[in-house]
Every structure is written in structure tokens, then in C-alpha cells.
mmCIF file of C-alpha atoms in Angstrom:
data_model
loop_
_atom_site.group_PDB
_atom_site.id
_atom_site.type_symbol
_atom_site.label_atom_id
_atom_site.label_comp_id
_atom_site.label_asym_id
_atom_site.label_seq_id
_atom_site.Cartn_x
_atom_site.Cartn_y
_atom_site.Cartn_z
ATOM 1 C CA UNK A 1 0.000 0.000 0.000
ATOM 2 C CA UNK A 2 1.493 3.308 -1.094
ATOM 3 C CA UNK A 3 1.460 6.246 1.351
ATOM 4 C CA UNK A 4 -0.961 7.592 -0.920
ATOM 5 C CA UNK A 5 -3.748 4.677 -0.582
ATOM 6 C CA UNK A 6 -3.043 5.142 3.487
ATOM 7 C CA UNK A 7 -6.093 5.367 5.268
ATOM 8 C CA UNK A 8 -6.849 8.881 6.966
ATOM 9 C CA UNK A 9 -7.999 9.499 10.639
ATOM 10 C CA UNK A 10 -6.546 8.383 13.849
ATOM 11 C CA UNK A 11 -5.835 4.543 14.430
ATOM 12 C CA UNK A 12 -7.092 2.545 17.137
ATOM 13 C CA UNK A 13 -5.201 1.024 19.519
ATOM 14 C CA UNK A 14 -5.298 -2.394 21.168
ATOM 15 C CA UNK A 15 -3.307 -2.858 23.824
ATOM 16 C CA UNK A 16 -2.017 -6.773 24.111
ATOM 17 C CA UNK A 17 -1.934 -8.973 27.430
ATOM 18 C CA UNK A 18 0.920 -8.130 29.532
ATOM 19 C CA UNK A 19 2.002 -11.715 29.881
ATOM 20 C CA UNK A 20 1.834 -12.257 25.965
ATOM 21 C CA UNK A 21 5.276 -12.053 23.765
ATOM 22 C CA UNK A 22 2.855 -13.361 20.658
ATOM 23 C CA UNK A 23 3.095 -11.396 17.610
ATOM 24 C CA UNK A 24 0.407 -12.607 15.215
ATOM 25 C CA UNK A 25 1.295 -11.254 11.704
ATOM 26 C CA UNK A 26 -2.109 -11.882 10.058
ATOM 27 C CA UNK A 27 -5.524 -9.446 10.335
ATOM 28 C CA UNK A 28 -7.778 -9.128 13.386
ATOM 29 C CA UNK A 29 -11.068 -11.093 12.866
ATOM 30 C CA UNK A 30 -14.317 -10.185 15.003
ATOM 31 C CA UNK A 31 -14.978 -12.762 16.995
ATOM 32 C CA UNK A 32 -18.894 -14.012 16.482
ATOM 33 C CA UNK A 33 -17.969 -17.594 17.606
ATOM 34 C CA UNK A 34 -20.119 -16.667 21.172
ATOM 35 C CA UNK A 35 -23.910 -16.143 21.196
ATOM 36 C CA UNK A 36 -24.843 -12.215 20.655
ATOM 37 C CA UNK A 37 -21.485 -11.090 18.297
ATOM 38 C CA UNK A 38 -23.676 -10.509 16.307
ATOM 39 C CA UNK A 39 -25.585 -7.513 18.052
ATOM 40 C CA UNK A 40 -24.544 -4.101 18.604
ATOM 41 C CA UNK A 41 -21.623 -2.993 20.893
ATOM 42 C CA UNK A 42 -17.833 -3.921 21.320
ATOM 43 C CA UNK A 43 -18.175 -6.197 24.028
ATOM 44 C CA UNK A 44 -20.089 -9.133 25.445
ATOM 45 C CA UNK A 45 -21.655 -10.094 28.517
ATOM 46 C CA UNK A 46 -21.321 -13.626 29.209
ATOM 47 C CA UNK A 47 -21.755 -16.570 31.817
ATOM 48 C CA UNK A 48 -23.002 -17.055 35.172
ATOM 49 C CA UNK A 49 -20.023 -14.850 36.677
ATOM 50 C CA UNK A 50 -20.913 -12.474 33.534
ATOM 51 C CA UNK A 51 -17.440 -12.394 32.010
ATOM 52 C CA UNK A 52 -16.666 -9.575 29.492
ATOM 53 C CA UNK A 53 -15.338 -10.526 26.473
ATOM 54 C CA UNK A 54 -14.127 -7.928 23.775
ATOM 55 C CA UNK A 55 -15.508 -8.901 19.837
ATOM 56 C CA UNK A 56 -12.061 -8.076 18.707
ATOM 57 C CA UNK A 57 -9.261 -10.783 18.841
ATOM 58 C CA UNK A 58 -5.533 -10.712 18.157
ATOM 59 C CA UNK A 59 -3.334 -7.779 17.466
ATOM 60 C CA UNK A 60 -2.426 -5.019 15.566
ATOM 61 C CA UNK A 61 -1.567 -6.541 12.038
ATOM 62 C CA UNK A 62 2.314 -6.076 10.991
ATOM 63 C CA UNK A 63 1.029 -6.217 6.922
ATOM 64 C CA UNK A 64 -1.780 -6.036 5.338
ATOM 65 C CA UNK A 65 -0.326 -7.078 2.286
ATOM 66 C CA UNK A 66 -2.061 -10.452 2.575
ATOM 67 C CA UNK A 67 -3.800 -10.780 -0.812
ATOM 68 C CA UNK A 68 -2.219 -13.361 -3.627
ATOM 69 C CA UNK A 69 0.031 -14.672 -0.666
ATOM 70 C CA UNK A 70 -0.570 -18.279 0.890
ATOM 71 C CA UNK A 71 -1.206 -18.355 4.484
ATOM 72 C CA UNK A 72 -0.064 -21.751 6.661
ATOM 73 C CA UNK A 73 -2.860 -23.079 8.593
ATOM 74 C CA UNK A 74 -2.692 -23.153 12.235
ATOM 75 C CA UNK A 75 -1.212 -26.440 13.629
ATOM 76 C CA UNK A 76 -3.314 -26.809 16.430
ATOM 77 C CA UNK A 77 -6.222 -26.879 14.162
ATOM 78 C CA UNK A 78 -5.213 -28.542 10.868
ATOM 79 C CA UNK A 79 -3.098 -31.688 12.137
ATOM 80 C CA UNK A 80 -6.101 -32.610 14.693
ATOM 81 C CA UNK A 81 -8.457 -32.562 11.678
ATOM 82 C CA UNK A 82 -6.346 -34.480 9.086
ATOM 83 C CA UNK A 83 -5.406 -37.125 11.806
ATOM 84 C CA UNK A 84 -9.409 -37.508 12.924
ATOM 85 C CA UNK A 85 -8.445 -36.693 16.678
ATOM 86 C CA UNK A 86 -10.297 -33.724 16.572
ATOM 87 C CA UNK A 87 -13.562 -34.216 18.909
ATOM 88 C CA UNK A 88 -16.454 -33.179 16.614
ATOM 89 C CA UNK A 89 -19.819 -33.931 18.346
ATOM 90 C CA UNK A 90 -20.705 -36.776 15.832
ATOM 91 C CA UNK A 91 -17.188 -38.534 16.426
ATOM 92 C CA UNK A 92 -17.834 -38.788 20.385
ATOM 93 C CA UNK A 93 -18.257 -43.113 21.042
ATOM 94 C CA UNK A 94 -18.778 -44.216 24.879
ATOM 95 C CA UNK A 95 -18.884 -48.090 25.867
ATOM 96 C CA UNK A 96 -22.997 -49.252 26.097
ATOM 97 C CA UNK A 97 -23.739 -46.015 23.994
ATOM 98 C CA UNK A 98 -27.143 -45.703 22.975
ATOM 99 C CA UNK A 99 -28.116 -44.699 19.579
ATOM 100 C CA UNK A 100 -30.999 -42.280 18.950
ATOM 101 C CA UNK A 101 -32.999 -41.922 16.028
ATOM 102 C CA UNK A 102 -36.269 -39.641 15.100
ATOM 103 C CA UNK A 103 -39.649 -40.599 14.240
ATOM 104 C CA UNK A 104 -40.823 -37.586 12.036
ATOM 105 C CA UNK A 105 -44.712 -36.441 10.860
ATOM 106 C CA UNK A 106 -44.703 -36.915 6.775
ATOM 107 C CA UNK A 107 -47.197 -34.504 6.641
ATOM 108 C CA UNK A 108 -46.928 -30.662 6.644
ATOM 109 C CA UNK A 109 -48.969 -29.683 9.200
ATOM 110 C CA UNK A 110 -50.908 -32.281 11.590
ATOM 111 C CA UNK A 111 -52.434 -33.602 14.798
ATOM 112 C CA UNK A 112 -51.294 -36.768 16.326
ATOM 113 C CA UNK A 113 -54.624 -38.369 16.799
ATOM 114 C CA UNK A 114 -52.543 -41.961 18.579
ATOM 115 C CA UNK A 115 -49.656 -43.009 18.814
ATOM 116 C CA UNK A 116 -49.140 -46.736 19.869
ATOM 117 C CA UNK A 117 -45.474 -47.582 20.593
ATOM 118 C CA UNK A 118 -46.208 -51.100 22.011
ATOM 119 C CA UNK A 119 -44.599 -53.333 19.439
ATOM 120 C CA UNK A 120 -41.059 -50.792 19.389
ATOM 121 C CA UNK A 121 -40.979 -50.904 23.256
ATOM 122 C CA UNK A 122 -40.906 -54.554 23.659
ATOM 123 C CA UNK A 123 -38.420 -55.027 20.603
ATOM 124 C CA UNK A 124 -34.959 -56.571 21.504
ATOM 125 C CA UNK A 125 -32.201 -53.877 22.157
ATOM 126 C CA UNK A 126 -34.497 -51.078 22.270
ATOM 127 C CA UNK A 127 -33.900 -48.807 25.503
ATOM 128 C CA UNK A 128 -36.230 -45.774 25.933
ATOM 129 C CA UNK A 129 -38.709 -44.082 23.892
ATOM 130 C CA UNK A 130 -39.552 -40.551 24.000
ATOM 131 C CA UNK A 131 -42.956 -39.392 22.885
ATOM 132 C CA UNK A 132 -44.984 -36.451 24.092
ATOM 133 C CA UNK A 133 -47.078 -38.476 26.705
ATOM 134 C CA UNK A 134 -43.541 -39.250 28.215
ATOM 135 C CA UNK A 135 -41.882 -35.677 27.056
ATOM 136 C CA UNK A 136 -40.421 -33.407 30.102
ATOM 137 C CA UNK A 137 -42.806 -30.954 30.567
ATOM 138 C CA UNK A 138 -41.019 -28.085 30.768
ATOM 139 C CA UNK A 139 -39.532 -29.157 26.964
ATOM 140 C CA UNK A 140 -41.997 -31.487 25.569
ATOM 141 C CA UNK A 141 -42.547 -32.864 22.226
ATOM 142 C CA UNK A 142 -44.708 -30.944 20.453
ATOM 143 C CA UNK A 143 -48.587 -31.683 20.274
ATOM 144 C CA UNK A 144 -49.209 -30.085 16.895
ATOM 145 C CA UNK A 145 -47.165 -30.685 14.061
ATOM 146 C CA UNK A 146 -46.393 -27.584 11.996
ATOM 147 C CA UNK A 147 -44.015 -28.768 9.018
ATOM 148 C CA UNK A 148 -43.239 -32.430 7.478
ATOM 149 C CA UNK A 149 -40.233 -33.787 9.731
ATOM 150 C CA UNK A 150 -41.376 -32.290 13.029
ATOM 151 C CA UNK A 151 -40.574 -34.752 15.582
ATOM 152 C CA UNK A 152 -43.302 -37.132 17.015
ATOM 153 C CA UNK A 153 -40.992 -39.828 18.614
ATOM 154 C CA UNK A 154 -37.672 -40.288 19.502
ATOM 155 C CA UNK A 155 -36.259 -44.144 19.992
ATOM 156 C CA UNK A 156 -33.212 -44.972 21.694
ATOM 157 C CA UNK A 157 -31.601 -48.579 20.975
ATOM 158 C CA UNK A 158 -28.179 -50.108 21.251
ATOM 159 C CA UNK A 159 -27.107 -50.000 17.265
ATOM 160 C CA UNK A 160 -28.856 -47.266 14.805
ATOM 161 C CA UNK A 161 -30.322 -50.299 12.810
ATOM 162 C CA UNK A 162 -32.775 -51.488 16.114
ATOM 163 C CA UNK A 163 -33.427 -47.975 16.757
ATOM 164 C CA UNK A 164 -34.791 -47.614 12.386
ATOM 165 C CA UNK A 165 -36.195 -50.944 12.999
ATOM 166 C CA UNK A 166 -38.811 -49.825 16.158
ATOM 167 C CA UNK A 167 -39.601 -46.813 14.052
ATOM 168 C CA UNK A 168 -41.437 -48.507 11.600
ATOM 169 C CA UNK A 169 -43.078 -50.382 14.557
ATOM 170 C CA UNK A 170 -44.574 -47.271 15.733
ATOM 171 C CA UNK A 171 -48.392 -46.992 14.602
ATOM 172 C CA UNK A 172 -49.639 -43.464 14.199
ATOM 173 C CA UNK A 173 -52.852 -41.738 13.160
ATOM 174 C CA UNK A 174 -52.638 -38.468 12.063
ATOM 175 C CA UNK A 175 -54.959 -35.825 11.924
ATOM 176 C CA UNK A 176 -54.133 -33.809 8.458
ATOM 177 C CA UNK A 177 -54.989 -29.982 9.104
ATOM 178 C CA UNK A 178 -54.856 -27.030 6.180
ATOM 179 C CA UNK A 179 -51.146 -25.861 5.147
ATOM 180 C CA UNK A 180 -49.643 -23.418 2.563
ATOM 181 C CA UNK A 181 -46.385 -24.485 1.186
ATOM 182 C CA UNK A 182 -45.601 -21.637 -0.525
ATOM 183 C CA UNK A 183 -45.643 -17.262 -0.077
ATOM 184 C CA UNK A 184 -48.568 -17.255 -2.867
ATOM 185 C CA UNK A 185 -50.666 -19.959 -1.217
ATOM 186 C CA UNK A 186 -50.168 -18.065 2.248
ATOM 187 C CA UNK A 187 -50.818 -14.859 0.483
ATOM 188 C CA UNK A 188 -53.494 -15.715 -0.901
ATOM 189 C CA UNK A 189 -57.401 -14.736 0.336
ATOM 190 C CA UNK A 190 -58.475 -18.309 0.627
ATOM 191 C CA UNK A 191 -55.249 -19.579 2.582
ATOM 192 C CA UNK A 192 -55.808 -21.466 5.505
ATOM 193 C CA UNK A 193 -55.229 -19.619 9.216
ATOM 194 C CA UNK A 194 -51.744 -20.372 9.871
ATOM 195 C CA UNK A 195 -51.148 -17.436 12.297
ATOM 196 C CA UNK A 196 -50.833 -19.517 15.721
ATOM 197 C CA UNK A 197 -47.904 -21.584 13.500
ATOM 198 C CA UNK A 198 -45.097 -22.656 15.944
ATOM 199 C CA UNK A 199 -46.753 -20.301 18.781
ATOM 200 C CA UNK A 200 -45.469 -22.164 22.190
ATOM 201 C CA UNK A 201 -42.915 -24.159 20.347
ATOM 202 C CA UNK A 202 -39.315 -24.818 21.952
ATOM 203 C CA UNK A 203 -36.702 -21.567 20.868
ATOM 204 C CA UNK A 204 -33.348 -22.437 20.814
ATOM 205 C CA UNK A 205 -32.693 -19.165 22.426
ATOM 206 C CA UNK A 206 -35.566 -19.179 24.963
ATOM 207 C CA UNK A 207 -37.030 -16.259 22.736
ATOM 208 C CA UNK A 208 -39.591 -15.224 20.313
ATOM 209 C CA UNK A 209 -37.419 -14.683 17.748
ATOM 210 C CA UNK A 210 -37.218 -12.653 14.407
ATOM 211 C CA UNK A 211 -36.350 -9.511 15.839
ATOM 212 C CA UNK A 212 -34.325 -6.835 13.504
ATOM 213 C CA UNK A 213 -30.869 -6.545 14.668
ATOM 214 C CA UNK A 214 -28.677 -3.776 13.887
ATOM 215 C CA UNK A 215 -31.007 -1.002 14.686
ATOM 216 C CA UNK A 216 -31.063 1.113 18.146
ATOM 217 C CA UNK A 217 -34.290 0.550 18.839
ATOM 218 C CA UNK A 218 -37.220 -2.235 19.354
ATOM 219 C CA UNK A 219 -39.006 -3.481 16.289
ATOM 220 C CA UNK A 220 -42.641 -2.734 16.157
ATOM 221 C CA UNK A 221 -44.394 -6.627 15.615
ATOM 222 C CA UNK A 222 -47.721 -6.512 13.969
ATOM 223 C CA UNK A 223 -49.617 -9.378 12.870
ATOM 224 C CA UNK A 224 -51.986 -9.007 10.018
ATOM 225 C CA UNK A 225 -53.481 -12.702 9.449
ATOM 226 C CA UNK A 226 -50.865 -14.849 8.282
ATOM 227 C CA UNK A 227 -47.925 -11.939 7.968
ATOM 228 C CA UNK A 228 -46.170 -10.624 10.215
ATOM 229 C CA UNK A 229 -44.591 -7.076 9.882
ATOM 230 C CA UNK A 230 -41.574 -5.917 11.847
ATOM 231 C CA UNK A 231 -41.071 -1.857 11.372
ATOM 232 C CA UNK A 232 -37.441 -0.569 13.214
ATOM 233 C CA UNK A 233 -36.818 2.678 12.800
ATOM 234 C CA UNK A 234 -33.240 4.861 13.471
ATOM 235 C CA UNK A 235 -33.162 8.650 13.314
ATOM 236 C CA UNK A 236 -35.875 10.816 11.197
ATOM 237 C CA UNK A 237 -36.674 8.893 7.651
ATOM 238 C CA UNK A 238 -38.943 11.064 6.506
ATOM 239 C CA UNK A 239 -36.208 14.289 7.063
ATOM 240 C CA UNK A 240 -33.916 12.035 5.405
ATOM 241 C CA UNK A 241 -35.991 11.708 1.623
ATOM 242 C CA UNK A 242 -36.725 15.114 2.038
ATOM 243 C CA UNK A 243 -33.419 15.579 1.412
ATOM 244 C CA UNK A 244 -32.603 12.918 -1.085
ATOM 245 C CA UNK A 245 -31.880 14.024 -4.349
ATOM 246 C CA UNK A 246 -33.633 10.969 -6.032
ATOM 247 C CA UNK A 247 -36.110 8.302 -4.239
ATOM 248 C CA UNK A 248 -36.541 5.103 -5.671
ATOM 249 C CA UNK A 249 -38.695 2.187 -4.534
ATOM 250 C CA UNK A 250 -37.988 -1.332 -6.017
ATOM 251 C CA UNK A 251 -39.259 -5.208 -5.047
ATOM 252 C CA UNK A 252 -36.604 -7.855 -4.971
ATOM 253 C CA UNK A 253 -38.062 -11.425 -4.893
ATOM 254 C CA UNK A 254 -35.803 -14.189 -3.275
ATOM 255 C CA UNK A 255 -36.562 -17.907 -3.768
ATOM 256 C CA UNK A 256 -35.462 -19.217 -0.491
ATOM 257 C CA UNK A 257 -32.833 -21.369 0.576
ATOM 258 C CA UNK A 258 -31.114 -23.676 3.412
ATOM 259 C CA UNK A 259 -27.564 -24.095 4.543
ATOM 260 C CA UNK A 260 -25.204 -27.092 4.168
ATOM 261 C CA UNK A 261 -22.196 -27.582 6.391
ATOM 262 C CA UNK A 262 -20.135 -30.600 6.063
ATOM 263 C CA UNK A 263 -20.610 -32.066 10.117
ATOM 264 C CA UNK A 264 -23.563 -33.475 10.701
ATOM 265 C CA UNK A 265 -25.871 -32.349 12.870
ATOM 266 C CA UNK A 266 -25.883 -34.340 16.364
ATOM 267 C CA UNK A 267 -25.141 -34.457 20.187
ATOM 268 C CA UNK A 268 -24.370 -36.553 22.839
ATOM 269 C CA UNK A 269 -25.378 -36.659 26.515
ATOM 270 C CA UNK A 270 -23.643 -37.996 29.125
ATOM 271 C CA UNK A 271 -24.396 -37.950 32.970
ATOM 272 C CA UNK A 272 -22.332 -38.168 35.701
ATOM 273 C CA UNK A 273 -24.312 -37.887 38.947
ATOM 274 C CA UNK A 274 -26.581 -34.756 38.787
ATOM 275 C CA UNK A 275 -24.354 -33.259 36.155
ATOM 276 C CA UNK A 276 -24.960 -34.013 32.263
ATOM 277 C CA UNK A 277 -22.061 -33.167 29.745
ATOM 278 C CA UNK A 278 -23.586 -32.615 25.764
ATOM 279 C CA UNK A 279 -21.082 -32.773 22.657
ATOM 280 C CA UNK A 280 -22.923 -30.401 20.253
ATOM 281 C CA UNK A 281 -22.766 -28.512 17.211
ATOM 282 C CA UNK A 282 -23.902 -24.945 17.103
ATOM 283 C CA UNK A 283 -23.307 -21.301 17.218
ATOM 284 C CA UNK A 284 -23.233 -20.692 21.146
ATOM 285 C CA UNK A 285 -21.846 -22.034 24.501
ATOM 286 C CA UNK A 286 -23.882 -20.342 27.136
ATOM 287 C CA UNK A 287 -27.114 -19.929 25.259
ATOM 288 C CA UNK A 288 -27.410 -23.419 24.462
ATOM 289 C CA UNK A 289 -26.624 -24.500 27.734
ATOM 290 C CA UNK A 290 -29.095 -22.331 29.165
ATOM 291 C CA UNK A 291 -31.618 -24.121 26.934
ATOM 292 C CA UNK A 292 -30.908 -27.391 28.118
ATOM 293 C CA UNK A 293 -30.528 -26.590 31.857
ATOM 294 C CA UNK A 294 -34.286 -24.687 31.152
ATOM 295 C CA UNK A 295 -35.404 -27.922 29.348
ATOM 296 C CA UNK A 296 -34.330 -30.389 31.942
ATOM 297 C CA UNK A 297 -35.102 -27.764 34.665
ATOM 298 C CA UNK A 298 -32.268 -28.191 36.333
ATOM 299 C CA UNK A 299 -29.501 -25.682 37.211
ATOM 300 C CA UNK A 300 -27.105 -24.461 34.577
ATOM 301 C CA UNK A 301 -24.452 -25.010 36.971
ATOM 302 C CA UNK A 302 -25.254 -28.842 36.694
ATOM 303 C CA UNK A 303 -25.063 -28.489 32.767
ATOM 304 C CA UNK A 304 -21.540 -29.049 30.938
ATOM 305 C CA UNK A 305 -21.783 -27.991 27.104
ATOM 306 C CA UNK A 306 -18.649 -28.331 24.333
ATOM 307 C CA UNK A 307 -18.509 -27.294 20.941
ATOM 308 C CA UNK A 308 -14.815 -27.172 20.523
ATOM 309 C CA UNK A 309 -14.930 -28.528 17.084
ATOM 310 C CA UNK A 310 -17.079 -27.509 14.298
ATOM 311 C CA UNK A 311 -17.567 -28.528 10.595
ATOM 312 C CA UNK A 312 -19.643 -25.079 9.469
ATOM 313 C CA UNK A 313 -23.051 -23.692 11.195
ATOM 314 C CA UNK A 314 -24.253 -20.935 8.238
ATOM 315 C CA UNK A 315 -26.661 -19.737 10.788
ATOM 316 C CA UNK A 316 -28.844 -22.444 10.177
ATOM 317 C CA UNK A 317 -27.641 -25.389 12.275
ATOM 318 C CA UNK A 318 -29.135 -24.245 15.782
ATOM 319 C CA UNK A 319 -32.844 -25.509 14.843
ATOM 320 C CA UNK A 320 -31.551 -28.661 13.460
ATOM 321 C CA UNK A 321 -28.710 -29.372 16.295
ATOM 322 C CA UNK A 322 -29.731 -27.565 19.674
ATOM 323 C CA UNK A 323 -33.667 -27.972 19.955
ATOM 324 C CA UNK A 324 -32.426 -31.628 19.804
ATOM 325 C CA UNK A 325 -29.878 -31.613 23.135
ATOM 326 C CA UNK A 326 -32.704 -31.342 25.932
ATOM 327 C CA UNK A 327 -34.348 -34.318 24.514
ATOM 328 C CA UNK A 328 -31.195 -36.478 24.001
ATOM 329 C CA UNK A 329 -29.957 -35.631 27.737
ATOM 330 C CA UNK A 330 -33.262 -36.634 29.262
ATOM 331 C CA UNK A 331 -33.185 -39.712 27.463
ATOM 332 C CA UNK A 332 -29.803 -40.360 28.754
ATOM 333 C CA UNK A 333 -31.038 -39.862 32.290
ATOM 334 C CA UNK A 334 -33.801 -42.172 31.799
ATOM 335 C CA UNK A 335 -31.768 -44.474 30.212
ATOM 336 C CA UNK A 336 -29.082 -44.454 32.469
ATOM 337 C CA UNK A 337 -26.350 -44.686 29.390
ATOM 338 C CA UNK A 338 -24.839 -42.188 27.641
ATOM 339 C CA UNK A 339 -26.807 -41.528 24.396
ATOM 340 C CA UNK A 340 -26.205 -39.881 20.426
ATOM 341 C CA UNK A 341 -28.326 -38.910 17.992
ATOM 342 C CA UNK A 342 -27.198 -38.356 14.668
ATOM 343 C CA UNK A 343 -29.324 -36.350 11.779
ATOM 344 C CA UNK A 344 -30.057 -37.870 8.449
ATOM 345 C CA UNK A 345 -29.037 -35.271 5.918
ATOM 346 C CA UNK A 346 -32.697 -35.198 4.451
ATOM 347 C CA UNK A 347 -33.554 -34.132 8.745
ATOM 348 C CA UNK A 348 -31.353 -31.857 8.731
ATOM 349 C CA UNK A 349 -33.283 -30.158 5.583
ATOM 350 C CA UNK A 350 -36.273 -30.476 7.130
ATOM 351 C CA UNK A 351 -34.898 -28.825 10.353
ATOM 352 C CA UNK A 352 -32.608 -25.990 9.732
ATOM 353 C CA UNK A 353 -33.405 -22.997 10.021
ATOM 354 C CA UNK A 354 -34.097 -21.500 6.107
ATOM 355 C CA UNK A 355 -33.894 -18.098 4.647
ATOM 356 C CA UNK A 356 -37.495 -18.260 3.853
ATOM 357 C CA UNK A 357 -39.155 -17.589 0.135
ATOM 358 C CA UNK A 358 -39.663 -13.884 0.674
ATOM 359 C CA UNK A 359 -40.899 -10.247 -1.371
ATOM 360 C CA UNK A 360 -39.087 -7.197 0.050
ATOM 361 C CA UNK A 361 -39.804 -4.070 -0.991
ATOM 362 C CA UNK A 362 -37.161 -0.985 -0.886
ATOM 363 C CA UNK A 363 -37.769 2.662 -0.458
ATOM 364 C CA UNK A 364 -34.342 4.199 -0.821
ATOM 365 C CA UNK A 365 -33.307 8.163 -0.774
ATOM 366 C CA UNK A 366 -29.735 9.406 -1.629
ATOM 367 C CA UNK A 367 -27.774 12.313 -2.963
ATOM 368 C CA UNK A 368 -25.994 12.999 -5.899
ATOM 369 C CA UNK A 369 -22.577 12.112 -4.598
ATOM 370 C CA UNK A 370 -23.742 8.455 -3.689
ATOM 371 C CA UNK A 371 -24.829 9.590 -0.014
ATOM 372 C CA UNK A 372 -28.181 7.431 1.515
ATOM 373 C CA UNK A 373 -29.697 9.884 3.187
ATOM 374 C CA UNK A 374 -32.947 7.326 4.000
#
């Protein structure tokens, strides 16, 4: 870079740990590996014992000249992947292990009208199975099923092959109810109510969800039948295309889409006492161990979570990974062996969380010299 192309206006300065003699030669990343880097502010909150933690890492670069240039990988990452001693949450094996599989609804949206797990229970190797009837209460199964794959059973057996086996024992009679499966069918004056749709359902993150990040203030929610609107607003929009030398308003359509990350998605539970450890894969340490201490309803203090290792989340993983680690640690309890569950690739489709088929439509002000004013 040419003193020229230098950047104007005073630098920031990041002042190392005393004890460290490290000089890391590459860029500072921002650090959204912990639950809320996403949000506003250069710090986060964290923990029982609420531990600050500054979003930036590392050190002042030395160069910057970076681009075209190969960069080694860092040893204490790469040689525990290529030598498969690197603990992913699908690679964890205990002795007497019990292998968990899910019993999903084919249908879109449904009612379980009865279940009848009589023949599975009594089948040879097969340990525990959860259904809502035996469900904790304070994280149970869900009573109506909102989209095809939502889970209606979960057996627990001694290979994966007994535990497929008892799921096709499993008689079930569903209850088909009205469903949209697409923005023009829900759009559309004669769709079906679907406004109550995953109302009461387990949250990964113990809340409602969906709320507009990035602006200073709360997003105003309105639901008018089957949409929902949020409306956030920061400073005075209307000043600001007042202003604007030229207002445009366009619609951008976008299809939808779902993630794809090379681990599978899975936990395991394992107790020891009063205290349950759970392997996972996910975006968060404390949040999702808040979940499962609030599913088991038990004290967070008694909950152990790791996510050391992780094969790519997208954002998406936490509905099809998380929701599952309350229900695989109670089984383990009841079960009195440690316990996995591994996702089927066409579950974990059916689970993550999507970038939904959507219409936006812009309003946008600027000036002549590229400023947005609104």
C-alpha cells in the first residue's frame, strides 16, 4: 500500500496482554464464535459470573499485504483434523452407547390423533422411547405438528439399525390440518389460518425470535393474518428523503434457501451424577446451555456444554442441532447410558433454520454524490 492509498484518521489502539510475547502477523477477525457477536456494541456479557469478552481478537496486524500470498494453517487446528483426533460432536463413542434416532410427521402440518409404541418398546435392544405423553414438561414434544419432519418420537436402541427398525413399529394416526407451502398460497385470500404456526414451540434461544438486529431501537411486531410485519426505525426517515436528491422504490423477490455444512448435525449426553455433559454442534456455549438446563429444569451449573470442534453452522444449524440436546440428555437420564443422535441429511433439511421464500420491498433516498440519506 502506497502512502498515498493510506487510510486517513486516527488509528485505534489495542493494547495486548501483559504476559503475551505473541506477535500474530495476520488481520484481526471479530470474533462471532459466542452467542450475541452478532448484536450491537464492542463487548459481550457472558456466563453465570458475567465475564466480558471484547468482539475483537488478536493484534495489531504487521502487513496487510495479505492478498495473492498463501497463508499456513494453524497447527493446532489442521493436524487434529487431518489425523481424525479432533472431537467433533458426531465422532464422540462411549462403551454401552445408545443410539438415537427420530420418528418424524410426513405430513406438513398435523395432529397426532394416537400413537401406539407397544410393538417398538418390547423389541430386543431397544432402551427408551420418548414421545410427548412421556416428554419433560417443561420441553416437551410438540402436540401439533407444523411442518413435514417435526418430531413425534424419539427411539433410543443399542445399534442405529434397532433404533430404524422400532420406528417402523410405531403406529400413528394423524390428523391432516390445512397448510400453505408456498408465499402465494399463504398470500393468498383463501389460505388457511396459519397465524398460531409454531406459537409455544421450543426456541433455541428461549425467545420469540425474528427480531431486527442492527437497529437502536425495538421493532414494532404486527400481525396481520398470516404476515407478520416488523417496522425498526433509526433517526428521522422522513427528514432524510426530504433531502434525497432521487427516491426510488424497487421489489426484490428471493426464492429461499437452506444451509449445508459438512458435520452433521448431532449431540451426545452424558451424565455423571446430577451433572450431564452434551457434545454439540452450534453457534453458542452459554445460550445453548441455558436451553438445556431450562429444558431439563435443572440448574445451569449442573449443565456441561462443548462445541470445541465444528464442521460449518451458516446460521442455520441451531434448529436442526440444539432444539435436539434437551431431549437427548433426558433420554440419557432415563436411560441411564450415555446416548447420540445423529441427523439424516434429508432431517437436517427439514430442520434448519431457512432463509425463507420472501418479497421485500425498498424505499431508498440518496444524494448525488452516492450519499443514503434514508
Amino acid at each position: 500500500m502506497s502512502q498515498k492509498q493510506k487510510p486517513k484518521g486516527p488509528k485505534r489502539k489495542i493494547e495486548p496482554h501483559l504476559h503475551s510475547t505473541i506477535i500474530v502477523n495476520q488481520p484481526m477477525v471479530r470474533d462471532f464464535s459466542t452467542g450475541g457477536g452478532h448484536l450491537p456494541g464492542d463487548t459481550l456479557v457472558e456466563g453465570d459470573d458475567k465475564i466480558v469478552t471484547k468482539k475483537w481478537q488478536g493484534y495489531p496486524p504487521q502487513n496487510l499485504n495479505l492478498i495473492g500470498k498463501p497463508r499456513p494453517p494453524l497447527a493446532e487446528v489442521a493436524i487434529p483434523r487431518y489425523t481424525g483426533k479432533a472431537e467433533y460432536a458426531t465422532r464422540i463413542w462411549f462403551p454401552n452407547m445408545l443410539f438415537a434416532k427420530l420418528l418424524g410427521s410426513p405430513h406438513p402440518r398435523a395432529r397426532v390423533r394416537k400413537l401406539d409404541a407397544t410393538k417398538a418398546r418390547h423389541m430386543p435392544g431397544v432402551a427408551y422411547i420418548l414421545t410427548r405423553e412421556n416428554s419433560p414438561k417443561t420441553y416437551p414434544l410438540p402436540e401439533e405438528l407444523f411442518f413435514q419432519g417435526d418430531i413425534v418420537a424419539i427411539v433410543a436402541a443399542e445399534t442405529e439399525d434397532i433404533a430404524e427398525d422400532a420406528l417402523e413399529a410405531i403406529e400413528v394416526d394423524y390428523e391432516v390440518l390445512p397448510f400453505a407451502s408456498s408465499l402465494a398460497q399463504i398470500m393468498s385470500p383463501n389460505a388457511p389460518d396459519l397465524s398460531q404456526v409454531g406459537r409455544g414451540q421450543p426456541n433455541v434461544d428461549g425467545t420469540a425470535g425474528g427480531g431486527a438486529s442492527g437497529f437502536t431501537g425495538p421493532a414494532r411486531r404486527q400481525q396481520r393474518g398470516n404476515l407478520t410485519t416488523a417496522l425498526a426505525e433509526y433517526g428521522d426517515v422522513e427528514k432524510g428523503f426530504r433531502e434525497a436528491d432521487i427516491v426510488k422504490e424497487f421489489t426484490y423477490y428471493y426464492a429461499g434457501g437452506v444451509v449445508a455444512p459438512l458435520q452433521p448435525c448431532g449431540s451426545v449426553a452424558k451424565w455423571d451424577g446430577d451433572r450431564v455433559t452434551v457434545w454439540g454442534h452450534g453457534q453458542a456455549i452459554y445460550p445453548a446451555r441455558a436451553l438445556i438446563a431450562r429444558g431439563l429444569d435443572i440448574d445451569p451449573k449442573n449443565v456441561r456444554f462443548i462445541n470445541k470442534w465444528n464442521g460449518g453452522t451458516f446460521g442455520g444449524v441451531r434448529q436442526a442441532s440444539e432444539k435436539f440436546y434437551p431431549w437427548v440428555a433426558y433420554i440419557s437420564k432415563m436411560a441411564g447410558k450415555p446416548v447420540k443422535l445423529t441427523l439424516t441429511k434429508d432431517q437436517e433439511l427439514a430442520h434448519m433454520q431457512v432463509k425463507p421464500e420472501n418479497i421485500q420491498k425498498f424505499k431508498v433516498g440518496a444524494k448525488k454524490d452516492g450519499r443514503i440519506t434514508a
